[in-house]
Tab-separated table of C-alpha atoms and ligand atoms in Angstrom:
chain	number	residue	atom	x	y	z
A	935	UNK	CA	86.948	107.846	168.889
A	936	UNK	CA	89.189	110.442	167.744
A	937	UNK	CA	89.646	110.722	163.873
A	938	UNK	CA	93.476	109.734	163.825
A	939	UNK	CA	92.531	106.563	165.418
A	940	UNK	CA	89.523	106.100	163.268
A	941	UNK	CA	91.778	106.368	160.136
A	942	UNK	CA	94.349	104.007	161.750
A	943	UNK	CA	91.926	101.343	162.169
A	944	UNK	CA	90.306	101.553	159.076
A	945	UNK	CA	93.769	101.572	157.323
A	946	UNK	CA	94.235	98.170	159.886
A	947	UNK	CA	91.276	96.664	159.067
A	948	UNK	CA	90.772	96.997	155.285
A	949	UNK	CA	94.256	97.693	154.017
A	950	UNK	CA	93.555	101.163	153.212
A	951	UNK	CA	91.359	104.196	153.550
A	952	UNK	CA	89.932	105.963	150.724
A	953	UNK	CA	89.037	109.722	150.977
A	954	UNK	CA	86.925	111.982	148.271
A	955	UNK	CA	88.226	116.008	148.564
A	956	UNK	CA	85.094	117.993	147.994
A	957	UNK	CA	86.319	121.471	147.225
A	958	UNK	CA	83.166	123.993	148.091
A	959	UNK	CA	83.303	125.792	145.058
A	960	UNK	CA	82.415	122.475	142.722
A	961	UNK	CA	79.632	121.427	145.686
A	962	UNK	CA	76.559	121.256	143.512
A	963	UNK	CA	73.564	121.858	145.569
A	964	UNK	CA	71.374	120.086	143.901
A	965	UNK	CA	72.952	116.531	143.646
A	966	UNK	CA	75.440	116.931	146.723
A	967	UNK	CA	72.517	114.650	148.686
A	968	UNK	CA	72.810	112.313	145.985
A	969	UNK	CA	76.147	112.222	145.653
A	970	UNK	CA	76.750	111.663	149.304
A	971	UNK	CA	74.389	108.917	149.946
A	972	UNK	CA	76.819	107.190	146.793
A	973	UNK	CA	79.701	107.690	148.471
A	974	UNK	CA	78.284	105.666	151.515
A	975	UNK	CA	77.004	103.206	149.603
A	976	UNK	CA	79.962	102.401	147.716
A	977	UNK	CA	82.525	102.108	150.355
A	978	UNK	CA	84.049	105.576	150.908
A	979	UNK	CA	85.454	106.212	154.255
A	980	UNK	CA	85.727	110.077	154.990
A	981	UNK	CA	85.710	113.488	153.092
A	982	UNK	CA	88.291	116.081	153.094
A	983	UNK	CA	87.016	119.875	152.459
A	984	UNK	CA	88.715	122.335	151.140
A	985	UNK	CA	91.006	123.992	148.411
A	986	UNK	CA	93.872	125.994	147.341
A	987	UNK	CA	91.323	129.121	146.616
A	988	UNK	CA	88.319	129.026	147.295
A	989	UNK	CA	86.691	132.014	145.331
A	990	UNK	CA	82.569	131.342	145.471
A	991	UNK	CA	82.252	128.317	148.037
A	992	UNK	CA	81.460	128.707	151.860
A	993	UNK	CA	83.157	126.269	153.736
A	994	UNK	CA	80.967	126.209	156.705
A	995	UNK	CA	78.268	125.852	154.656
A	996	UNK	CA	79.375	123.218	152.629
A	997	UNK	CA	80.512	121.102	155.812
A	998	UNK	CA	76.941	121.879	157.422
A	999	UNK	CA	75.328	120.186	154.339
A	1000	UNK	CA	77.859	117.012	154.403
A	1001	UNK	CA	77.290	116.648	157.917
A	1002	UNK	CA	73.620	116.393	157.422
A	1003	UNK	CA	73.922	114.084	154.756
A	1004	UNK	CA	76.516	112.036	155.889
A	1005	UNK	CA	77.704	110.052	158.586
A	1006	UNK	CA	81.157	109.917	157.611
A	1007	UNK	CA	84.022	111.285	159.388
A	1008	UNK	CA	84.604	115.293	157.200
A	1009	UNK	CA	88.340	116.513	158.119
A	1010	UNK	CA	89.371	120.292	156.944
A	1011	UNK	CA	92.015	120.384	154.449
A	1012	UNK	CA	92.549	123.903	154.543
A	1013	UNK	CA	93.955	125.949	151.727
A	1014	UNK	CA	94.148	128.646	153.968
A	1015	UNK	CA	93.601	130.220	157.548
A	1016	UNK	CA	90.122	131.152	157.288
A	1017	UNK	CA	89.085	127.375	155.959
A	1018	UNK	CA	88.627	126.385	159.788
A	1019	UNK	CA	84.722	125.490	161.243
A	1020	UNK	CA	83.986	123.692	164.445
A	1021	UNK	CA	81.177	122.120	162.305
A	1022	UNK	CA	84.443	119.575	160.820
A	1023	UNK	CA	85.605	116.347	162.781
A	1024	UNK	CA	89.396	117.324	162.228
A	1025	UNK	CA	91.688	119.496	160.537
A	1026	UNK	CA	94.790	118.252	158.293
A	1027	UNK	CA	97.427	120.920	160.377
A	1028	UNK	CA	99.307	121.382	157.265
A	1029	UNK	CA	103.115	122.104	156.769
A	1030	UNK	CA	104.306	122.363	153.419
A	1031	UNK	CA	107.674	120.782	153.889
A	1032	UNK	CA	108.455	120.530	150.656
A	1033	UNK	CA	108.875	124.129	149.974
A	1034	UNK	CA	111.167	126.654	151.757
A	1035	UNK	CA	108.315	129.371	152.486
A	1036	UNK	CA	108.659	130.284	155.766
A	1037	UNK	CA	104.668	131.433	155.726
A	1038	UNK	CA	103.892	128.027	154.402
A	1039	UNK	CA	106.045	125.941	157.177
A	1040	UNK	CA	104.905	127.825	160.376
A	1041	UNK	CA	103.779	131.485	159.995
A	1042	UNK	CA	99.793	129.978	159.067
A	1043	UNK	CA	100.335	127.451	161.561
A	1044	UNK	CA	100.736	130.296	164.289
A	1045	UNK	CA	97.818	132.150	162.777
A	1046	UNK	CA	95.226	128.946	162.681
A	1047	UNK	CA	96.361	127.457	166.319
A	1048	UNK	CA	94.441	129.603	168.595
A	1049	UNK	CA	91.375	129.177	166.016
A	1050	UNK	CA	91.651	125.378	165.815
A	1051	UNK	CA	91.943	126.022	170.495
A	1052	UNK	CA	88.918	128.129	170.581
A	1053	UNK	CA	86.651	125.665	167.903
A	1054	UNK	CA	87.987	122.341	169.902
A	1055	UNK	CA	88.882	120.861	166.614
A	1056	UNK	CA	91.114	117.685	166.403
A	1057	UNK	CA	94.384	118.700	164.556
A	1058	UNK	CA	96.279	116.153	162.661
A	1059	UNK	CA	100.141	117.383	162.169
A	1060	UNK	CA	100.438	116.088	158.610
A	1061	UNK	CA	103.491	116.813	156.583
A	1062	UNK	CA	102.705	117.757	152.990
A	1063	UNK	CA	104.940	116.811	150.034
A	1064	UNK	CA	104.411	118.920	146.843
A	1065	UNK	CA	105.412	116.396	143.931
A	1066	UNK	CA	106.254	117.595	140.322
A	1067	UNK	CA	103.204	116.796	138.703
A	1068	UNK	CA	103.221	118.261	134.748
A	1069	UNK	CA	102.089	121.782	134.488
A	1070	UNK	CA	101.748	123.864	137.424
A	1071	UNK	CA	98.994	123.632	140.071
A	1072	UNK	CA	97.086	125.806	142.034
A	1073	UNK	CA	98.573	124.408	144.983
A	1074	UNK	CA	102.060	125.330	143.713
A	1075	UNK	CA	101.631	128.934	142.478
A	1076	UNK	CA	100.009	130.222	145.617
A	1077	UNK	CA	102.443	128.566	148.102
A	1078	UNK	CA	105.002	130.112	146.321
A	1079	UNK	CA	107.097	127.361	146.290
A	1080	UNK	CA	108.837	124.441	143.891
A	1081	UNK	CA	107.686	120.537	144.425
A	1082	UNK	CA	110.247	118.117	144.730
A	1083	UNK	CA	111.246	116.356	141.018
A	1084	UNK	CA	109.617	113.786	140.009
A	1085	UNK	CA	112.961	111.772	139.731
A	1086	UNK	CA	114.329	112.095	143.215
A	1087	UNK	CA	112.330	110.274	145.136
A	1088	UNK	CA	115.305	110.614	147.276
A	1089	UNK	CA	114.808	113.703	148.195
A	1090	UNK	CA	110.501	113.073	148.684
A	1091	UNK	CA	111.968	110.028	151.125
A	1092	UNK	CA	114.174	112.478	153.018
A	1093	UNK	CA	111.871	115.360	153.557
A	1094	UNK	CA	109.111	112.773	154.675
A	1095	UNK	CA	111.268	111.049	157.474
A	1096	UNK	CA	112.529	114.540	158.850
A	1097	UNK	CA	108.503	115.151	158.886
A	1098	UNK	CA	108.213	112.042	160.981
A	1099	UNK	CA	111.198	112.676	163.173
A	1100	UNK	CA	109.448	116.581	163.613
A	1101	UNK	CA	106.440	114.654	165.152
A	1102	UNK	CA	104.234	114.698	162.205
A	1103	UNK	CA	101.511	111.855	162.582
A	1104	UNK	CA	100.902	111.753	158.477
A	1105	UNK	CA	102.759	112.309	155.465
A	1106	UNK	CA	100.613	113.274	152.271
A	1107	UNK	CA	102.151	113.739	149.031
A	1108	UNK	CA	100.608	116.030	146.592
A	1109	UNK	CA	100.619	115.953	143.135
A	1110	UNK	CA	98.055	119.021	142.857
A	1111	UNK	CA	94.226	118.779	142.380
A	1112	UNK	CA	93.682	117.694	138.501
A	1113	UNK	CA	98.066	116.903	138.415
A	1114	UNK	CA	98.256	115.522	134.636
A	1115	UNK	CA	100.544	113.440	136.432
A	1116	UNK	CA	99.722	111.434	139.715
A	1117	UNK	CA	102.818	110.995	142.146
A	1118	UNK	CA	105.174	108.667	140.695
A	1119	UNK	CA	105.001	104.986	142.202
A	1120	UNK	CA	108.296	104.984	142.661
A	1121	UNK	CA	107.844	107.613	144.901
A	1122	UNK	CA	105.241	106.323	147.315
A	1123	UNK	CA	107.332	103.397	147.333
A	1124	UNK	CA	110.827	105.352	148.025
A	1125	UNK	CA	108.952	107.157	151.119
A	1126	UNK	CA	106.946	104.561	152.251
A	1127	UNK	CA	109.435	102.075	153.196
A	1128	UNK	CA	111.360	105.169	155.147
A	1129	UNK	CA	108.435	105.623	157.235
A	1130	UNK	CA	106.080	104.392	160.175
A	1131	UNK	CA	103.552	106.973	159.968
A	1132	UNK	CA	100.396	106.718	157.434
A	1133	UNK	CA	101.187	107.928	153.701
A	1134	UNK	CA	98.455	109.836	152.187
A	1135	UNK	CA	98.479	110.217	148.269
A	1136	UNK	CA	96.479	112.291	146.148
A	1137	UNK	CA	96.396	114.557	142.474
A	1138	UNK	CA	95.553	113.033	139.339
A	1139	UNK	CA	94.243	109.951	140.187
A	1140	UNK	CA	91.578	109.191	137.329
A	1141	UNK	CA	91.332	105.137	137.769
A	1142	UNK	CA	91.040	102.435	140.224
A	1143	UNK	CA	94.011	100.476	138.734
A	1144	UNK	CA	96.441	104.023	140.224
A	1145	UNK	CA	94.434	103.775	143.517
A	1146	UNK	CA	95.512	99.709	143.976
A	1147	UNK	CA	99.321	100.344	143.086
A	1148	UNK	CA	99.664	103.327	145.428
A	1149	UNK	CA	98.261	101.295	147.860
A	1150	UNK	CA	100.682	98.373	146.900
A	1151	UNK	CA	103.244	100.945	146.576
A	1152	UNK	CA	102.977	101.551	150.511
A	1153	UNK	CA	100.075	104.264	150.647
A	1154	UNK	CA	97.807	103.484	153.020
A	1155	UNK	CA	95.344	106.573	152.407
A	1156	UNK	CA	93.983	107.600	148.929
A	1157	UNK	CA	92.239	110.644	148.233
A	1158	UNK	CA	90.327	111.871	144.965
A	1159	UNK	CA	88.584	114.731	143.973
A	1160	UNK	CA	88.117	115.911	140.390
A	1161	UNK	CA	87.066	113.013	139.015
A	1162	UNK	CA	84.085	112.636	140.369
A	1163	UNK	CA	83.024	116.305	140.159
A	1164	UNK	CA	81.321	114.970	136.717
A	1165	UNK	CA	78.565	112.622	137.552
A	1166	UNK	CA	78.990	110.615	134.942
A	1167	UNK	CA	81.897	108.723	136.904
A	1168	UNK	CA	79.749	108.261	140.287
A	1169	UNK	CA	79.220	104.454	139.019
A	1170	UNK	CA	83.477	103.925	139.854
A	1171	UNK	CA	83.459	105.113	143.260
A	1172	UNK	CA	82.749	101.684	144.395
A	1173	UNK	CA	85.542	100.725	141.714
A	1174	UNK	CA	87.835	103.200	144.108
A	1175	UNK	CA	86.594	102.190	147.329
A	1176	UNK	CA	87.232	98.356	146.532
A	1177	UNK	CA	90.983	99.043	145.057
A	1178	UNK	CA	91.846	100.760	148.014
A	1179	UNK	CA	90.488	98.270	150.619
A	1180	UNK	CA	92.944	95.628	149.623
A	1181	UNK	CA	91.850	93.638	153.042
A	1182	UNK	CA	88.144	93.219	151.595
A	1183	UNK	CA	86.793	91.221	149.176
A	1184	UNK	CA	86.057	92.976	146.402
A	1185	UNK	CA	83.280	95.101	145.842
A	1186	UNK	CA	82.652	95.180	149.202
B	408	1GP	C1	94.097	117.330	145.971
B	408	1GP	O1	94.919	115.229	146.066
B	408	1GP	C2	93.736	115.918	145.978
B	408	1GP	O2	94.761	117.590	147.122
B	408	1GP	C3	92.817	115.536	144.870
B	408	1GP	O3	93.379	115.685	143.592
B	408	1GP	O4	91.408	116.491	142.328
B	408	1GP	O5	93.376	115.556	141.130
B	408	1GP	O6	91.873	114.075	142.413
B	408	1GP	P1	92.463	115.427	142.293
């Protein structure tokens, strides 16, 4: 089964999917096994891979090492061209419609397509929302371009539904890896009920309680990734897992 329909079924089927980012740089070889085999146990449904910059990491290698650990579907969420491995089930084909670069909306697209060809890699057309999110984020300075305020979801609910009408089979907003700020539920809300395709949501989100109202907010994928780069919060993945997948019983 192809990844997009694997998501929309989960999504179907427990309410929601819940996603951990593992950026390659944090990947700490000696508990990634560990941490892995947690993430299964507690409910998790997929990892994304990748980041803004990757400055020490190999992606490849980090995927390789997932892969072996892991059953779980692992879909590229690449900060740049050169984060693409046939090793992944899927890539996130990224266009930063929030933001007016023309690099960022097509130009890496062009770049990445006969890569993503050659590796026979699924690519998901997902339209990606930069929210205002506090301070700055990586994400922000190296596109090169503003988010969308926090207080227009307006604006976040127009942008997403000319993503849809472009052809784009998800919509993620972004409040930034480590946002002080997670995307405002009013937000989610605003551009969920504008569209039909799946909403993803991610940046800043430090506690079960945000995962459950995004999804009650109209999200229907939540991703997390700081917060459980510090092992000392591996006990609340389950905690994620079971706020997301509003379908199950809990802890489940
Ligand atoms: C980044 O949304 C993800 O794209 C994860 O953000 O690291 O803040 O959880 P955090």
């Amino acid at each position: 089964m192809k990844v997009y329909s694997k998501i929309s079924e989960i999504i179907g089927q427990k309410g929601g999917a819940y996603f951990i980012l593992i950026d390659p740089d944090k990947i700490e070889k000696n508990n990634i096994a560990e941490f892995l085999s947690v993430c299964e146990k507690s409910g998790v449904d997929g990892f994304l891979v990748g980041g803004s910059l990757i400055v020490d990491g190999d992606l490849e290698q980090s995927i390789s090492v997932i892969k072996k650990h892991s059953s779980l579907p692992v879909i590229i969420f690449p900060g740049s061209v050169s984060q693409l491995s046939p090793l992944a089930d899927a890539v996130l084909y990224l266009s930063l419609i929030s933001g007016r670069n023309a690099e960022h909306l097509i130009g890496k697209q062009v770049l990445a397509a006969p890569v993503i060809k050659k590796f026979n890699l699924e690519a998901i057309s997902t339209g990606y929302m930069l929210i205002e999110s506090g301070k700055q984020t990586t994400a922000e300075y190296i596109s090169g371009t503003k988010p969308i305020p926090r207080n227009k979801p307006e604006i976040a609910a127009a942008t997403a539904l000319a993503g849809q009408y472009l052809g784009m089979k998800l919509i993620y907003l972004e409040g930034g890896s480590g946002a002080d700020l997670h995307v405002p539920f009013e937000t989610v809300n605003a551009v969920a009920n504008e569209i039909d395709v799946p909403l993803i949501v991610g940046g800043g989100i430090r506690n079960p309680d945000v995962a459950r109202q995004m999804i009650e907010n109209g999200a229907n994928i939540v991703i997390t990734g700081n917060f459980f780069e510090n092992k000392n919060n591996w006990d609340l993945i389950k905690d994620f897992a079971s706020a997301v997948h509003t379908k199950l019983p809990v802890n489940v």
